[in-house]
Amino acid sequence: MGSAMGVLLDIAGVLYEGDRPIPGAVDAVRRLRGSGLAVRYLTNSTRRPKRRIVERLRSLGFPVDPAEILTPAEAACDWLRREGYAPHLLIHPDLEEDFMDLPKSDRIAVVVGDAGPCFSYERMNAAFRELERGAPFLALAINRVFKDRDGKLSLDAGAFVKALEYSSGTPALLLGKPSRDFFVAGARSMGCALGDVTMIGDDAESDVSGAIAAGVRAAIHVQTGKYRAGDETQHDHRPSALARDIAAAVDLLVETD
Amino acid sequence: MGSAMGVLLDIAGVLYEGDRPIPGAVDAVRRLRGSGLAVRYLTNSTRRPKRRIVERLRSLGFPVDPAEILTPAEAACDWLRREGYAPHLLIHPDLEEDFMDLPKSDRIAVVVGDAGPCFSYERMNAAFRELERGAPFLALAINRVFKDRDGKLSLDAGAFVKALEYSSGTPALLLGKPSRDFFVAGARSMGCALGDVTMIGDDAESDVSGAIAAGVRAAIHVQTGKYRAGDETQHDHRPSALARDIAAAVDLLVETD
């Protein structure tokens, strides 16, 4: 597919599944980086802090610099600083460290991520009541499902965002994929325009259809992670290419020896 | 407003708030029943079984026969029996007794009500996984909010129904208000057509706009319970009349002495 200048990689389901790298993924990322293409990691994972995303990728054999990873939590912190709000957090406790360094403020914005088992009625209702009082509503992600450790799909953050939007009548501002701003930030950090970037991911909606709608050069849908046959036909935009896995996707972008 | 043949009354927020009858409500219901109009109670409450709804109304001074109360749980049981499904229940434990007498079946339908504090990620995800396996999805109610014991609004069943619809892609079949079938069942139990019925409620969407869309003769919006100024302007249909409370609403329907 030649001439992309930068590549944005989704992480979970593309580079690893559960506790293991996807076969061929470490070598594929090495080939990508060795080819002269810029590479950034654009994740919607909001269950662990950036520090642990970096640790995990390194422990699985992916060489990665923290500055190469863009997370919805960072995008939210940028928004909160810029607009002068303190967060009311409805997120996984493990992610809270990414929100530790914000300046104090009396103005509250609700921030919802994938709290997983930490979603409870009490926590949902407390966030709802802040929205009722007029707090802005930031959604780290609106993914419908993720592939859980038992191999089955489970409810992702989007379910809980939609619940709160419905009852409060407050639309959420999305920070993660498929927010165009998030793709733009990924491109910009490589010194590219969106039109020079290829996105590789396993989520038909957030990674593929959303990226194409945002204006990337191409979006490659890998058939790993949460991929289910036919997913690519369910949303507004179909992938530029469907690839067996990231190794096959990289073959499309980089000349093999 | 003369010549209604039957009246459907919402219960919580119309007849009582918290532990007390709304001032004048007991006398208003007595006047209504004494006037020769048929009266039925059409509730979306799914936190307690019918047995306890009856007990509560009686303890507050409202004379009521169980056959006069229509609940979404009964409508769901009718559906399950008719279609031959056993329920996977995501409801308040107190409501489970209303689902005890169903015949066994290997075919599972997911039933969601207002589980309140009993909503948890695990229970939501278990229901989601049944939907992923193709189970039909019954929603007892889709109310956005209810007036909680502390006087503030809290998340109602609709939030959790929308969460599951979003992630599963399975639309819910609504059993309670504003399902037209539920209003029709209320009218039919009085031997009336919908066009002969007046609905009285405090929920702008479920009780008022929904009833008018279904085809009732009139819907009176009472300014008690969850009512907030301006609610009546937020949905497709405005009320036939806005009344201070049920006593004022009954004044519109029954000649005073």
Short mmCIF file of C-alpha atoms in Angstrom, two decimals, chain A residues 89-226:
data_model
loop_
_atom_site.label_atom_id
_atom_site.label_comp_id
_atom_site.label_asym_id
_atom_site.label_seq_id
_atom_site.Cartn_x
_atom_site.Cartn_y
_atom_site.Cartn_z
CA LEU A 89 -13.70 10.23 38.32
CA LEU A 90 -15.80 7.20 37.41
CA ILE A 91 -12.85 5.11 36.24
CA HIS A 92 -10.90 2.03 37.23
CA PRO A 93 -8.96 2.78 40.46
CA ASP A 94 -5.76 1.71 38.72
CA LEU A 95 -6.12 4.62 36.28
CA GLU A 96 -6.42 7.26 38.99
CA GLU A 97 -2.67 7.88 39.08
CA ASP A 98 -2.92 9.41 35.59
CA PHE A 99 -5.16 12.14 37.09
CA MET A 100 -3.03 12.90 40.17
CA ASP A 101 -1.18 15.99 39.02
CA LEU A 102 -4.07 18.23 38.04
CA PRO A 103 -4.45 21.67 39.63
CA LYS A 104 -7.29 22.08 42.15
CA SER A 105 -10.57 23.62 40.99
CA ASP A 106 -14.08 24.14 42.36
CA ARG A 107 -15.49 23.42 38.91
CA ILE A 108 -16.22 19.75 38.43
CA ALA A 109 -16.28 17.72 35.21
CA VAL A 110 -17.38 14.07 35.19
CA VAL A 111 -14.83 11.70 33.62
CA VAL A 112 -15.97 8.17 32.71
CA GLY A 113 -13.68 5.35 31.63
CA ASP A 114 -13.85 1.58 31.72
CA ALA A 115 -14.25 1.04 35.46
CA GLY A 116 -15.00 -2.65 34.83
CA PRO A 117 -15.98 -4.45 38.03
CA CYS A 118 -15.78 -1.08 39.83
CA PHE A 119 -18.95 0.16 38.14
CA SER A 120 -21.65 0.16 40.81
CA TYR A 121 -25.04 1.78 41.08
CA GLU A 122 -23.75 4.12 43.77
CA ARG A 123 -20.82 5.32 41.65
CA MET A 124 -22.97 5.66 38.53
CA ASN A 125 -25.59 7.62 40.46
CA ALA A 126 -22.99 9.93 42.03
CA ALA A 127 -21.70 10.77 38.53
CA PHE A 128 -25.30 11.23 37.32
CA ARG A 129 -25.96 13.73 40.10
CA GLU A 130 -22.90 15.79 39.13
CA LEU A 131 -24.23 15.86 35.56
CA GLU A 132 -27.64 16.95 36.91
CA ARG A 133 -25.87 19.86 38.59
CA GLY A 134 -24.50 20.90 35.20
CA ALA A 135 -21.03 19.31 35.17
CA PRO A 136 -19.49 18.75 31.73
CA PHE A 137 -19.21 15.08 30.75
CA LEU A 138 -15.97 13.62 29.38
CA ALA A 139 -15.94 10.06 28.02
CA LEU A 140 -12.50 8.49 27.78
CA ALA A 141 -13.91 5.94 25.33
CA ILE A 142 -17.26 4.72 24.04
CA ASN A 143 -16.24 1.22 22.97
CA ARG A 144 -19.14 -1.20 23.12
CA VAL A 145 -17.23 -4.37 24.01
CA PHE A 146 -13.76 -5.73 24.64
CA LYS A 147 -12.34 -9.22 24.54
CA ASP A 148 -12.10 -10.33 28.15
CA ARG A 149 -9.53 -12.64 29.75
CA ASP A 150 -11.88 -15.62 29.36
CA GLY A 151 -11.94 -15.04 25.60
CA LYS A 152 -15.54 -13.79 25.58
CA LEU A 153 -16.75 -10.27 24.90
CA SER A 154 -17.55 -8.07 27.88
CA LEU A 155 -19.19 -4.67 28.39
CA ASP A 156 -16.83 -1.77 27.76
CA ALA A 157 -16.99 1.88 28.83
CA GLY A 158 -19.46 2.89 26.11
CA ALA A 159 -22.33 1.10 27.82
CA PHE A 160 -21.94 3.21 30.94
CA VAL A 161 -21.42 6.43 28.99
CA LYS A 162 -24.68 5.81 27.12
CA ALA A 163 -26.48 5.03 30.40
CA LEU A 164 -25.45 8.39 31.87
CA GLU A 165 -26.18 10.31 28.67
CA TYR A 166 -29.68 8.82 28.55
CA SER A 167 -30.68 9.66 32.10
CA SER A 168 -28.93 13.04 32.38
CA GLY A 169 -29.61 14.35 28.89
CA THR A 170 -25.97 15.56 28.84
CA PRO A 171 -24.05 14.44 25.74
CA ALA A 172 -20.52 13.24 26.47
CA LEU A 173 -17.44 14.76 24.88
CA LEU A 174 -15.40 11.81 23.61
CA LEU A 175 -11.64 11.96 24.21
CA GLY A 176 -10.46 8.57 22.86
CA LYS A 177 -11.03 6.90 19.48
CA PRO A 178 -13.03 7.52 17.32
CA SER A 179 -12.74 11.20 18.27
CA ARG A 180 -11.12 12.97 15.32
CA ASP A 181 -9.07 15.10 17.74
CA PHE A 182 -7.46 11.97 19.15
CA PHE A 183 -6.42 10.70 15.71
CA VAL A 184 -5.14 14.21 14.87
CA ALA A 185 -3.05 14.26 18.07
CA GLY A 186 -1.56 10.90 17.08
CA ALA A 187 -0.67 12.16 13.60
CA ARG A 188 0.70 15.45 14.92
CA SER A 189 3.01 13.69 17.38
CA MET A 190 4.64 12.06 14.32
CA GLY A 191 4.80 15.36 12.45
CA CYS A 192 2.26 14.06 9.95
CA ALA A 193 -1.08 15.16 8.61
CA LEU A 194 -3.94 12.68 9.13
CA GLY A 195 -3.95 12.03 5.41
CA ASP A 196 -0.44 10.55 5.69
CA VAL A 197 -1.33 8.08 8.42
CA THR A 198 -2.40 4.42 8.42
CA MET A 199 -4.33 3.15 11.45
CA ILE A 200 -4.18 -0.54 12.41
CA GLY A 201 -6.74 -1.91 14.86
CA ASP A 202 -9.17 -4.69 15.80
CA ASP A 203 -12.24 -2.55 16.62
CA ALA A 204 -14.42 -2.06 13.54
CA GLU A 205 -15.97 1.09 14.92
CA SER A 206 -13.31 2.93 16.97
CA ASP A 207 -10.19 1.92 15.04
CA VAL A 208 -11.42 1.48 11.50
CA SER A 209 -14.67 3.21 10.59
CA GLY A 210 -13.86 6.07 12.97
CA ALA A 211 -10.35 6.56 11.62
CA ILE A 212 -11.56 6.64 8.03
CA ALA A 213 -14.30 9.11 8.97
CA ALA A 214 -11.61 11.25 10.64
CA GLY A 215 -9.59 11.30 7.42
CA VAL A 216 -6.68 8.86 7.73
CA ARG A 217 -4.97 7.64 4.59
CA ALA A 218 -5.96 4.05 5.32
CA ALA A 219 -7.25 1.83 8.12
CA ILE A 220 -6.30 -1.84 8.30
CA HIS A 221 -8.62 -4.14 10.25
CA VAL A 222 -6.78 -7.03 11.87
CA GLN A 223 -8.67 -10.27 12.52
CA THR A 224 -7.34 -10.72 16.05
CA GLY A 225 -8.50 -9.53 19.47
CA LYS A 226 -12.20 -8.70 19.52
#
